[in-house]
mmCIF file of C-alpha atoms in Angstrom:
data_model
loop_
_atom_site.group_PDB
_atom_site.id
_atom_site.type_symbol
_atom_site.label_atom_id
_atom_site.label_comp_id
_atom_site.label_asym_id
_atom_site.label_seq_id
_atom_site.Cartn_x
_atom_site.Cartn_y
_atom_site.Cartn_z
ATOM 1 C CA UNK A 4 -4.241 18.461 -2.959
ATOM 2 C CA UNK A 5 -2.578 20.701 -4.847
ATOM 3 C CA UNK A 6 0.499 21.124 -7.284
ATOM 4 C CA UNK A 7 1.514 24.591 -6.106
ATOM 5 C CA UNK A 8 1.244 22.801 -2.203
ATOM 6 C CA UNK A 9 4.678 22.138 -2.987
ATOM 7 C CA UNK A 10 6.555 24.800 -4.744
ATOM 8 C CA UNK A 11 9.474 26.800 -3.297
ATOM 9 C CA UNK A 12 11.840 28.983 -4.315
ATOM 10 C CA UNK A 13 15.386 27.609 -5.492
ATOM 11 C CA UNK A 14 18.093 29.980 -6.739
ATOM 12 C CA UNK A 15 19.749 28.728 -10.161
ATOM 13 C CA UNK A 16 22.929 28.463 -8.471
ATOM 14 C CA UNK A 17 22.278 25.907 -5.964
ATOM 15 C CA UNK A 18 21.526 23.404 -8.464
ATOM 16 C CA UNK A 19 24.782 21.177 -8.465
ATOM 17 C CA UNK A 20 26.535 20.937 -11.800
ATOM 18 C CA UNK A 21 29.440 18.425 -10.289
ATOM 19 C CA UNK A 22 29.707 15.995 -8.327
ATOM 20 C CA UNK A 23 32.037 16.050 -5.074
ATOM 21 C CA UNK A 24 35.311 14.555 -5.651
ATOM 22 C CA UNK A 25 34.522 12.383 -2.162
ATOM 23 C CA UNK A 26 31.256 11.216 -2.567
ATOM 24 C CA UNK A 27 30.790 10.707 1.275
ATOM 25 C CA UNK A 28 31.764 14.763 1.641
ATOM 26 C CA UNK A 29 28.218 15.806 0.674
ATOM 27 C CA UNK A 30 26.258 17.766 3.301
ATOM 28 C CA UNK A 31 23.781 16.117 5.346
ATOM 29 C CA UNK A 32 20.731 17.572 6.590
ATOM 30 C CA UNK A 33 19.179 15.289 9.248
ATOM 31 C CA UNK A 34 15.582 15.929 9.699
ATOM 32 C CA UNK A 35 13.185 14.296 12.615
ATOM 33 C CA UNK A 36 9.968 13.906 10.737
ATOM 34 C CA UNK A 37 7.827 13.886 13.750
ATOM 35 C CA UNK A 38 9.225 17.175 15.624
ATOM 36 C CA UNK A 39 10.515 18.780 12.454
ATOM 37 C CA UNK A 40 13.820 19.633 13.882
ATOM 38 C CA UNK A 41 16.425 19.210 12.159
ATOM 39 C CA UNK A 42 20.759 18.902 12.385
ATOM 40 C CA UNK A 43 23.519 19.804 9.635
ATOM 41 C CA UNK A 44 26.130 17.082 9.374
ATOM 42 C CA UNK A 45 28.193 15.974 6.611
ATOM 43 C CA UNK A 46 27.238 12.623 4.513
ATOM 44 C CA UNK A 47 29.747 10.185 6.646
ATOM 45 C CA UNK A 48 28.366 11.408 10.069
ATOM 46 C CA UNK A 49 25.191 9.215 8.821
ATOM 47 C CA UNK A 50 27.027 6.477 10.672
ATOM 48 C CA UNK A 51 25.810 7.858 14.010
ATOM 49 C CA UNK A 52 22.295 8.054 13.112
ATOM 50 C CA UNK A 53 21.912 4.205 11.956
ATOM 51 C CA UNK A 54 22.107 1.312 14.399
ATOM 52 C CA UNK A 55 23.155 -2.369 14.791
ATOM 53 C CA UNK A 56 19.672 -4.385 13.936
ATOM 54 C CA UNK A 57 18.410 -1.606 10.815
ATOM 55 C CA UNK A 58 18.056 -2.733 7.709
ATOM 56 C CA UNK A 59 19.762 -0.104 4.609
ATOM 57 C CA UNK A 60 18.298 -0.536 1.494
ATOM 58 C CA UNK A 61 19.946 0.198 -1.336
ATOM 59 C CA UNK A 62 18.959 0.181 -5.189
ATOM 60 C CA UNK A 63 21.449 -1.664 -7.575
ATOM 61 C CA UNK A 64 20.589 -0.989 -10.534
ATOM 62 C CA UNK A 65 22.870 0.592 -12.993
ATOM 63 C CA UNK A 66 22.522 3.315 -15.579
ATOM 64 C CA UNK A 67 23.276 2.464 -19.214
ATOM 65 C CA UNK A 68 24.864 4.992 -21.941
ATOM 66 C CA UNK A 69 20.986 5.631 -22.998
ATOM 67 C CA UNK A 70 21.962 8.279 -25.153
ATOM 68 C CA UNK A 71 22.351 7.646 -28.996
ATOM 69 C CA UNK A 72 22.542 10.704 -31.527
ATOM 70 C CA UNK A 73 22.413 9.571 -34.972
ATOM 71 C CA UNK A 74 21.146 10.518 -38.346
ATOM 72 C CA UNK A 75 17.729 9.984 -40.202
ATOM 73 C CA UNK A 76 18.324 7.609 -43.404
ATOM 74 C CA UNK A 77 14.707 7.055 -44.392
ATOM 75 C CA UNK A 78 11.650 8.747 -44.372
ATOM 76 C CA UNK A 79 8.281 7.819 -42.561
ATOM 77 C CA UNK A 80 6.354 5.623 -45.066
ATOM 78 C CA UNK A 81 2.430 5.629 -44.840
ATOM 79 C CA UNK A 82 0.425 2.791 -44.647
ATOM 80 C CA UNK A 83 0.576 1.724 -48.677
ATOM 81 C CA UNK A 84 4.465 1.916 -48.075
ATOM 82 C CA UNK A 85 5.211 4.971 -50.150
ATOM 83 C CA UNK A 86 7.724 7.390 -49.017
ATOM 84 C CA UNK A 87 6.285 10.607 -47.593
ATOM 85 C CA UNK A 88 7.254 13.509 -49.903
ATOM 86 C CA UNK A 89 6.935 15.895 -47.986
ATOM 87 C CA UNK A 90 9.287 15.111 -45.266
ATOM 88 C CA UNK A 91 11.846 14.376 -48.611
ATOM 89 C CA UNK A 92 10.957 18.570 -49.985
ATOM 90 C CA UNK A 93 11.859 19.076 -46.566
ATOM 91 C CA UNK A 94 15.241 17.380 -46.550
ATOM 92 C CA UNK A 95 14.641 15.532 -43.565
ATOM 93 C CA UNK A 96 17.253 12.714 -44.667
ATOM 94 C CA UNK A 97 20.378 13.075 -42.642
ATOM 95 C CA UNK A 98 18.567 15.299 -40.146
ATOM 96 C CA UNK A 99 20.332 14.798 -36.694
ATOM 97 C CA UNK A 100 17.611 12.502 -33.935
ATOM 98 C CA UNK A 101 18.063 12.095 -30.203
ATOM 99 C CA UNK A 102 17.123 8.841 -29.199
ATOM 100 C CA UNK A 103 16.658 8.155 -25.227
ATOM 101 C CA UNK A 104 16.269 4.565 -24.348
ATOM 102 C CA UNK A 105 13.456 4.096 -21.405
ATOM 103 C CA UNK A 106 12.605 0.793 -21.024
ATOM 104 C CA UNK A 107 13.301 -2.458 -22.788
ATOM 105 C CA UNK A 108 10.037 -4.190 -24.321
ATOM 106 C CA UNK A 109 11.401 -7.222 -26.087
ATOM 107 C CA UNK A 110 14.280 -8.501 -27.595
ATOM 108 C CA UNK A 111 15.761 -5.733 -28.948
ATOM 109 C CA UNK A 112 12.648 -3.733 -29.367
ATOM 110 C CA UNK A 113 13.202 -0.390 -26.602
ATOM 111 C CA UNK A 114 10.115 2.032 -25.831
ATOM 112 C CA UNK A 115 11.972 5.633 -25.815
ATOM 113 C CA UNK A 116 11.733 9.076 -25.995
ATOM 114 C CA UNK A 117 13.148 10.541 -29.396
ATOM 115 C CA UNK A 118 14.118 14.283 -30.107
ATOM 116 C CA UNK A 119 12.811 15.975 -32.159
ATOM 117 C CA UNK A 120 9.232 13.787 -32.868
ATOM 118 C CA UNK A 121 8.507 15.122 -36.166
ATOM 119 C CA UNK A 122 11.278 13.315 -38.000
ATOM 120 C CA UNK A 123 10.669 10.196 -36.511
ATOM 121 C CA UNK A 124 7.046 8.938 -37.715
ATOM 122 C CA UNK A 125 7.010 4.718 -37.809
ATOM 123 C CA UNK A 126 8.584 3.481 -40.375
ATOM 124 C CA UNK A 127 11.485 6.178 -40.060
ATOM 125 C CA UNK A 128 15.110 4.670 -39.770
ATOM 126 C CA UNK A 129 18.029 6.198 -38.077
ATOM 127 C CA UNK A 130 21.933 5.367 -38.396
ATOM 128 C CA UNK A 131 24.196 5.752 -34.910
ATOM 129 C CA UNK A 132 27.984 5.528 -35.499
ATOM 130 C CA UNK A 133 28.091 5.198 -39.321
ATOM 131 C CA UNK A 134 25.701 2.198 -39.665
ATOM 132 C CA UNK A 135 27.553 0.181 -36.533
ATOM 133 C CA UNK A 136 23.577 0.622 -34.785
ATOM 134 C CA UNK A 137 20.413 0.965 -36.797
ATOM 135 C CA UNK A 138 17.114 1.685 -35.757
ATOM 136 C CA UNK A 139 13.517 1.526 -36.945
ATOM 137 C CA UNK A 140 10.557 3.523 -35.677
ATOM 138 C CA UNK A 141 7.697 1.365 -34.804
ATOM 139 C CA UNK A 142 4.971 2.738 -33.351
ATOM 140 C CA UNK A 143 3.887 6.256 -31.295
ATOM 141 C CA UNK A 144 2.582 5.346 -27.904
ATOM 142 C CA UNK A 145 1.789 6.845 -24.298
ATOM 143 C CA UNK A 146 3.020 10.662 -23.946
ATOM 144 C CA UNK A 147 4.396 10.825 -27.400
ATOM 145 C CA UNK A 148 7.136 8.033 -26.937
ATOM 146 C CA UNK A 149 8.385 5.772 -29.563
ATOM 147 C CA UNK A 150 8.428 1.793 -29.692
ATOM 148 C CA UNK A 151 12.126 1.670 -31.652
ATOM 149 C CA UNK A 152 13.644 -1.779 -32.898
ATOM 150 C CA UNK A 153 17.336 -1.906 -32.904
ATOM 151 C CA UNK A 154 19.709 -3.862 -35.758
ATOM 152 C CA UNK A 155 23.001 -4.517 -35.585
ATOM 153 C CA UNK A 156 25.995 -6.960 -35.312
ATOM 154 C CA UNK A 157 27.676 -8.714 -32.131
ATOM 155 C CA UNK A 158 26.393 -7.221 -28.373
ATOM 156 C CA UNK A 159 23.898 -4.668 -27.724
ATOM 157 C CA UNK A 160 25.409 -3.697 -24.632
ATOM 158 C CA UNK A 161 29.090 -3.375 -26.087
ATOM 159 C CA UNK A 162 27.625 -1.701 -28.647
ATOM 160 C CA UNK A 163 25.814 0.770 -26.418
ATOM 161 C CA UNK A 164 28.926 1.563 -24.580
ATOM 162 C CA UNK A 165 30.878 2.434 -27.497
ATOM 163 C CA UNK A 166 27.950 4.761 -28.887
ATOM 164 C CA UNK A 167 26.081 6.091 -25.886
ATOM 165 C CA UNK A 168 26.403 8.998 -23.682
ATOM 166 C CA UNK A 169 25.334 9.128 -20.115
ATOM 167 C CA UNK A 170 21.544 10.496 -20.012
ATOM 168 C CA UNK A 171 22.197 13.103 -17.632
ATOM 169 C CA UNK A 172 19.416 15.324 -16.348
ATOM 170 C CA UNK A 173 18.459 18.156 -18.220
ATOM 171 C CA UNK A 174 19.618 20.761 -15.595
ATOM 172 C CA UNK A 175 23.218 19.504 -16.169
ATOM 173 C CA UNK A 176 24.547 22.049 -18.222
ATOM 174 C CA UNK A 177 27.781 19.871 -19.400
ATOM 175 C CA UNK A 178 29.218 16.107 -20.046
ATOM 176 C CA UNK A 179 30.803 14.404 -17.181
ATOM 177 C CA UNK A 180 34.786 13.349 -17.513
ATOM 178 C CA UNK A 181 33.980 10.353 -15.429
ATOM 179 C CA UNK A 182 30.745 8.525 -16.222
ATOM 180 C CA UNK A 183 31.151 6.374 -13.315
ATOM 181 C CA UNK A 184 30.397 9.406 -11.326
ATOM 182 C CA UNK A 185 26.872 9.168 -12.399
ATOM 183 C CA UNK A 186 26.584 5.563 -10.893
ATOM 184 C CA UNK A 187 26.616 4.276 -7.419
ATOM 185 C CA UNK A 188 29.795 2.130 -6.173
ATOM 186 C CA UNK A 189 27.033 -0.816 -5.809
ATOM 187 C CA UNK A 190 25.929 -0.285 -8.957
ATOM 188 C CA UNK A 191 25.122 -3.984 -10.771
ATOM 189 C CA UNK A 192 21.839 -4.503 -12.868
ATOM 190 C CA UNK A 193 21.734 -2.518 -15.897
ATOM 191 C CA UNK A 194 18.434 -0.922 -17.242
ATOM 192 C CA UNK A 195 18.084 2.571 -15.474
ATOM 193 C CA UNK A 196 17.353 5.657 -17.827
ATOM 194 C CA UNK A 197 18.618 7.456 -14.344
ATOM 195 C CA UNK A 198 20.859 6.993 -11.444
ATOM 196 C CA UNK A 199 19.343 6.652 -8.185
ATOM 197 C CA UNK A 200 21.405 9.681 -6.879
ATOM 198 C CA UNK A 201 20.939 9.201 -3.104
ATOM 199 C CA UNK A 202 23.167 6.549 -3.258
ATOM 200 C CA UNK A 203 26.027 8.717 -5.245
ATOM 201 C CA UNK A 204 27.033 9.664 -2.018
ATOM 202 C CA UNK A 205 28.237 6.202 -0.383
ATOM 203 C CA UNK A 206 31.442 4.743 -0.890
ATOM 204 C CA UNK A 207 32.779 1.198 -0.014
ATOM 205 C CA UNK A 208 34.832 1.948 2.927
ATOM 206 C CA UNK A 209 31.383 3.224 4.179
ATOM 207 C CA UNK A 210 29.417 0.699 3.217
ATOM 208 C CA UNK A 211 31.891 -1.449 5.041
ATOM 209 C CA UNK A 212 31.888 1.083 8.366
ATOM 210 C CA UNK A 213 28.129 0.550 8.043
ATOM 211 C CA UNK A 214 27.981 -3.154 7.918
ATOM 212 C CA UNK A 215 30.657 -4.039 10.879
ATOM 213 C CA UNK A 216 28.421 -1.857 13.463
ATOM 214 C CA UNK A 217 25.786 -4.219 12.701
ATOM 215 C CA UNK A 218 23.865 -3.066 9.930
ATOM 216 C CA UNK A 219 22.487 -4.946 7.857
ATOM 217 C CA UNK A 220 22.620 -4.129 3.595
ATOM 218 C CA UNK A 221 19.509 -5.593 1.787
ATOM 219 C CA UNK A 222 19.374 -4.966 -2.391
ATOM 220 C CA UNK A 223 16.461 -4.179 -4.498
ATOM 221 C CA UNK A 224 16.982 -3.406 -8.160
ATOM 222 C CA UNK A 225 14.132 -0.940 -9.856
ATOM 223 C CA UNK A 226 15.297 0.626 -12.922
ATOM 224 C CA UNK A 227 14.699 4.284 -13.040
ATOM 225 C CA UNK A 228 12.807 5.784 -16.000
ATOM 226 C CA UNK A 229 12.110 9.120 -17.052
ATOM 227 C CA UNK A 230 8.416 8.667 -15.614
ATOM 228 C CA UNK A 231 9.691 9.112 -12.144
ATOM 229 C CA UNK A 232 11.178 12.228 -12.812
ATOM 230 C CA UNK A 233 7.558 13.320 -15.085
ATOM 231 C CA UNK A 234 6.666 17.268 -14.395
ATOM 232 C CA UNK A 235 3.266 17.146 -12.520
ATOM 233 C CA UNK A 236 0.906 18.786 -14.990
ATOM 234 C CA UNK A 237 -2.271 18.744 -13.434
ATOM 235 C CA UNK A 238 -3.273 20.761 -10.708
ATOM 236 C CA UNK A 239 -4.471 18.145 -8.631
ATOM 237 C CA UNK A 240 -1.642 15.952 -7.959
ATOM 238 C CA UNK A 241 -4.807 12.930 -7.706
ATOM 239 C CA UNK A 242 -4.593 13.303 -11.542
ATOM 240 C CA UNK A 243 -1.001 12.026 -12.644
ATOM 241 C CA UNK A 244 -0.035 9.000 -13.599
ATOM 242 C CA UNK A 245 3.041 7.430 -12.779
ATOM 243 C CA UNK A 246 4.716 5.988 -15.114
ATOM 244 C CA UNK A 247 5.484 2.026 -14.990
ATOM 245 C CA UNK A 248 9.081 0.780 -13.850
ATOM 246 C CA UNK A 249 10.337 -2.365 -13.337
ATOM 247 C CA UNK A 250 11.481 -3.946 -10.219
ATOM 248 C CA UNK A 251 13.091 -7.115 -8.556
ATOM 249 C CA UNK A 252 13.270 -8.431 -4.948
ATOM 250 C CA UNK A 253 14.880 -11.831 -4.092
ATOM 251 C CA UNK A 254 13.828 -13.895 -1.777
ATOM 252 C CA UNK A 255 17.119 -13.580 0.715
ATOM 253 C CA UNK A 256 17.222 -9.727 0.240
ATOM 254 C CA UNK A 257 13.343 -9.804 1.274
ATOM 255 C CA UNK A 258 14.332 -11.927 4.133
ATOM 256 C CA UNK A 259 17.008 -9.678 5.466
ATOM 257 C CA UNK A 260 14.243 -6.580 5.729
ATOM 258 C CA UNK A 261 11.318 -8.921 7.238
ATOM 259 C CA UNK A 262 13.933 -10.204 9.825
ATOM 260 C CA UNK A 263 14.856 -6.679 10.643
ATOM 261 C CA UNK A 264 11.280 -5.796 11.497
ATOM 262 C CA UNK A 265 10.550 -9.090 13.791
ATOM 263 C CA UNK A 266 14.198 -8.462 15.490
ATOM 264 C CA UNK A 267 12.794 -4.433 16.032
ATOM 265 C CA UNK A 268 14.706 -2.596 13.743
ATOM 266 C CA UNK A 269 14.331 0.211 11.310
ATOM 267 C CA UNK A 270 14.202 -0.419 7.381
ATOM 268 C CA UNK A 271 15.638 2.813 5.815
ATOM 269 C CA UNK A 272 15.940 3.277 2.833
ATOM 270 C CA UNK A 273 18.497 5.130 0.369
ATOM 271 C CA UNK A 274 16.731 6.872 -2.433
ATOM 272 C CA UNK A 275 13.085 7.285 -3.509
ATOM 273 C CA UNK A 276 13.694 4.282 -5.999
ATOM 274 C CA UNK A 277 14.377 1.922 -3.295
ATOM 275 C CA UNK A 278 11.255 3.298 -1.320
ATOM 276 C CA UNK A 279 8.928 3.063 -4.012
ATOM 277 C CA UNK A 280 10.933 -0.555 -4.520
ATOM 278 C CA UNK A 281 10.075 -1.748 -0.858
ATOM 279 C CA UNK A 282 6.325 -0.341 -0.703
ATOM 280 C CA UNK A 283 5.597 -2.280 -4.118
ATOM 281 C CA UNK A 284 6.567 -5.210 -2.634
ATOM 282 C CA UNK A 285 5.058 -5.038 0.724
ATOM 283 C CA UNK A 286 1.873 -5.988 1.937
ATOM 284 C CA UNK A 287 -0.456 -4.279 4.217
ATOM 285 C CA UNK A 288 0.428 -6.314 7.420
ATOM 286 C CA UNK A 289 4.328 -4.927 6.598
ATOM 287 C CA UNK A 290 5.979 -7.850 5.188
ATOM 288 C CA UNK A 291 8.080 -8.110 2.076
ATOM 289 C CA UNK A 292 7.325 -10.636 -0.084
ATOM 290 C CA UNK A 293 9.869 -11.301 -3.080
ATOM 291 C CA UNK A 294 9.120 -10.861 -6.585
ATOM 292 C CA UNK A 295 9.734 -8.739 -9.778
ATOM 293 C CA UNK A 296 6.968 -7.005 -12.048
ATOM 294 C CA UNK A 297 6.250 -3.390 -12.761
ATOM 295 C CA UNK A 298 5.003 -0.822 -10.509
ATOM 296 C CA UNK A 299 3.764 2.810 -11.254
ATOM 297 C CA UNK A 300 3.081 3.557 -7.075
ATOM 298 C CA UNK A 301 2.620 7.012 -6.460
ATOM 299 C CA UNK A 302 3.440 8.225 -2.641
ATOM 300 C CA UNK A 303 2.310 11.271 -1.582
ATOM 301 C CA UNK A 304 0.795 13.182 1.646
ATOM 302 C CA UNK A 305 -2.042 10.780 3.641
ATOM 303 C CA UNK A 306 0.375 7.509 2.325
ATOM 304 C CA UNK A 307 0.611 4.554 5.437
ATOM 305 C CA UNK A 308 4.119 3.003 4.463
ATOM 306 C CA UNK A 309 4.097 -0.513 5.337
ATOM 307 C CA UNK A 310 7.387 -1.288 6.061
ATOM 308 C CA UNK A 311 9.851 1.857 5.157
ATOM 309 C CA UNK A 312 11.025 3.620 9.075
ATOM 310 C CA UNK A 313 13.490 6.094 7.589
ATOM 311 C CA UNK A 314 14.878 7.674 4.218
ATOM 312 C CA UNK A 315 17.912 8.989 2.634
ATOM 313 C CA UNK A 316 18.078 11.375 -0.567
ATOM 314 C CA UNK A 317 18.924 14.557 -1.954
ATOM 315 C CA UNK A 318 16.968 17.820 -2.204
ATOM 316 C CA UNK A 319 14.546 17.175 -5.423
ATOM 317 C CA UNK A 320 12.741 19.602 -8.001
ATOM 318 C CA UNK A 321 9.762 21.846 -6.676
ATOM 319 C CA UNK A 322 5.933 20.461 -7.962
ATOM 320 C CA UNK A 323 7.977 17.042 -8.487
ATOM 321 C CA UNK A 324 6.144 13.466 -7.323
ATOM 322 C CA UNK A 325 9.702 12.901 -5.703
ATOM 323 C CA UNK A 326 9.525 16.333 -3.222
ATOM 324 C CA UNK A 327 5.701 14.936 -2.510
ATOM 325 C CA UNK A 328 6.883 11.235 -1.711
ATOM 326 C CA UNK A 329 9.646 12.446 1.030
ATOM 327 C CA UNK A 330 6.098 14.675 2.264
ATOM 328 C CA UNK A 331 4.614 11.473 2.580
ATOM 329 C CA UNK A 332 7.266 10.402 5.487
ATOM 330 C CA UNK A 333 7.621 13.563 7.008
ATOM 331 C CA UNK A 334 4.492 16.120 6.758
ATOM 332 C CA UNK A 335 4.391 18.891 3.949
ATOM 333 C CA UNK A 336 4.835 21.612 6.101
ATOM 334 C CA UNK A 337 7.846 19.779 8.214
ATOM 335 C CA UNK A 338 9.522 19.444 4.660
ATOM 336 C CA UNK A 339 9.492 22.762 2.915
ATOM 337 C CA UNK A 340 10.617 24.126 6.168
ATOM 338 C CA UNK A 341 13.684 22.034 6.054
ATOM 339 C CA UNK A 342 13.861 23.093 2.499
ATOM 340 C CA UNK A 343 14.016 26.571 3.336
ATOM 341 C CA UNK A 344 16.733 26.143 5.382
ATOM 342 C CA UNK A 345 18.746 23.850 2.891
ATOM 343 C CA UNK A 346 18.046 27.114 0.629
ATOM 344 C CA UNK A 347 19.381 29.212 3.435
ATOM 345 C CA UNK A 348 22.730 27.532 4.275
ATOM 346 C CA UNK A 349 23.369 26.863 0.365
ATOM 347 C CA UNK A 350 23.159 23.284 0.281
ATOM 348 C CA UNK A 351 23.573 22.212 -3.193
ATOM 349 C CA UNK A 352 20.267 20.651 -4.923
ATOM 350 C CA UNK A 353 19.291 17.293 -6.994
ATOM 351 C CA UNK A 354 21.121 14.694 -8.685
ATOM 352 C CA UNK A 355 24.960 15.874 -7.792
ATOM 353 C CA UNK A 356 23.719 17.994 -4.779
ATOM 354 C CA UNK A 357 23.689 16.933 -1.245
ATOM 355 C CA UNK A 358 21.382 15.079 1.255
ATOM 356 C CA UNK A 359 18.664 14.175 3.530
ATOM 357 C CA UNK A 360 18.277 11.445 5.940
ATOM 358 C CA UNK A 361 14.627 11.650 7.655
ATOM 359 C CA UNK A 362 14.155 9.653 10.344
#
């Protein structure tokens, strides 16, 4: 299988800079993923299309200010501990670094990606907010990234909030006004390097609409990383590697979606996060089991989902693993023709852009 399989056109301008002032106003394209037919709604007309006895599940984790730009204050030592000279001829001191927190390790020690790599060897140090955050490069590992201890006084996360920016997706041209606009209104567990953006588009009062028809509202928490959102380099998509993220299930949320399934319902699910979430934790007869640990599942065409019936989320990037996984549910062919049409009727694309339900 591969790459090009699933590349299609996308004009710069569809790609959604804002977010919707109602988050339930999005655009809905409703697509049946065994006739291929599909509907145009808007987001809150979702409400006919779910039932009393499904199962929605939703991903809760939140996105942290992952963002730091600070300043170099000490060159990359080699192994006998001397300074490196050359990066000091080069006046790398005070040079300006963009660090992008991924995923914590331990303690206060945070594997990230940091802009540009050259000035940040191990042993480099870096100041954020005049010496209220320090940092101290300790190790290169997979795809370039750097291990990076933090120092500082009082809480990380109050810290973080006072000194971080929202890691917004490259194709975001500008900052937000509202950061909360890049979270979900159920957003709880912090740790994601990313929103899960099919969920930008509920709101309470729908979540509440969704729950007194019968619904039931089971959480997962996986916290997004950057690895999810990877370019597919090889040609054949059987040669990337996901990258790990972590994930949670408790034992009542599990519950919820097993009793679903006995009781004949449908477990949908909002976002490729909580997918990937759900099929982690399943087995291969269908049931949930609870549990938290890291998974780097990749879903993609010729995939038997094991307990997920249907799937919200918004229009993603062509060649992307995320574009392949929402093949996976609905047929290649079935989904690049509803992409076609989303292109076609100027539906507006990714993280701010508007949605999908297949079912």
């Amino acid at each position: 299988m591969k790459k090009q399989d699933f590349y299609f056109e996308l004009p710069q301008e569809l790609i959604a800079q804002d977010p919707l002032e109602d988050r339930a106003a999005s655009r809905l394209l409703v697509l049946d993923k065994k006739t291929g037919e599909y509907r145009h709604k808007v987001f809150r007309d979702i409400l006919g299309y779910l039932r009393a006895g499904d199962c929605l599940v939703i991903n809760d984790t939140k996105v942290i200010p992952a963002r730091l730009i600070g300043t170099r204050i000490l060159e990359a030592q080699g192994k006998t501990g001397n300074v490196d000279k050359g990066d000091n001829e080069k006046g790398a001191a005070g040079a300006q670094i963009e660090i992008l927190l991924l995923k914590r390790r331990e303690g206060d020690v945070w594997e990230t990606l940091v802009r540009p790599g050259k000035k940040a060897r191990p042993g480099t140090r870096i100041s954020f907010g005049e010496g209220l955050l320090t940092a101290e490069v300790l190790d290169i590992v997979e795809e370039g990234n750097r291990l990076v201890k933090f120092f500082y006084e009082g809480i990380f996360e109050e810290i973080l909030d006072r000194l971080g920016q929202m890691p917004l997706p490259p194709y975001i041209t500008h900052a937000l006004q509202d950061r909360n606009r890049y979270q979900t209104v159920y957003a709880k567990n912090e740790g994601s390097a990313a929103a899960p953006t099919a969920g930008l588009h509920f709101t309470q009062e729908l979540l509440t609409q969704i729950e007194t028809m019968g619904v039931t509202i089971a959480h997962v928490t996986l916290h997004v990383g950057l690895g999810t959102f990877r370019p597919v380099k090889e040609e054949n998509i059987l040669d990337h590697h996901m990258h790990s993220e972590f994930y949670c299930v408790l034992p009542d949320e599990a519950e919820k979606m097993n009793a679903a399934k006995r009781a004949g319902g449908r477990v949908i699910c909002v976002g490729t996060t909580s997918c990937r979430t759900v099929e982690s934790a399943s087995d291969e007869n269908g049931i949930v089991h609870a549990g938290e640990g890291d998974t780097e599942i990749f879903i993609y065409p010729g995939y038997h989902f094991k307990m997920l019936d249907g799937l919200i989320t918004n229009f993603h990037l062509p060649e992307s693993t995320l574009l392949m996984l929402v093949s996976a549910l609905a047929g290649r062919e079935r989904v690049l023709a509803a992409y076609k049409e989303a292109v076609r009727e100027k539906y507006r694309f990714f993280s701010f852009g508007d949605a999908m339900f297949i079912i």
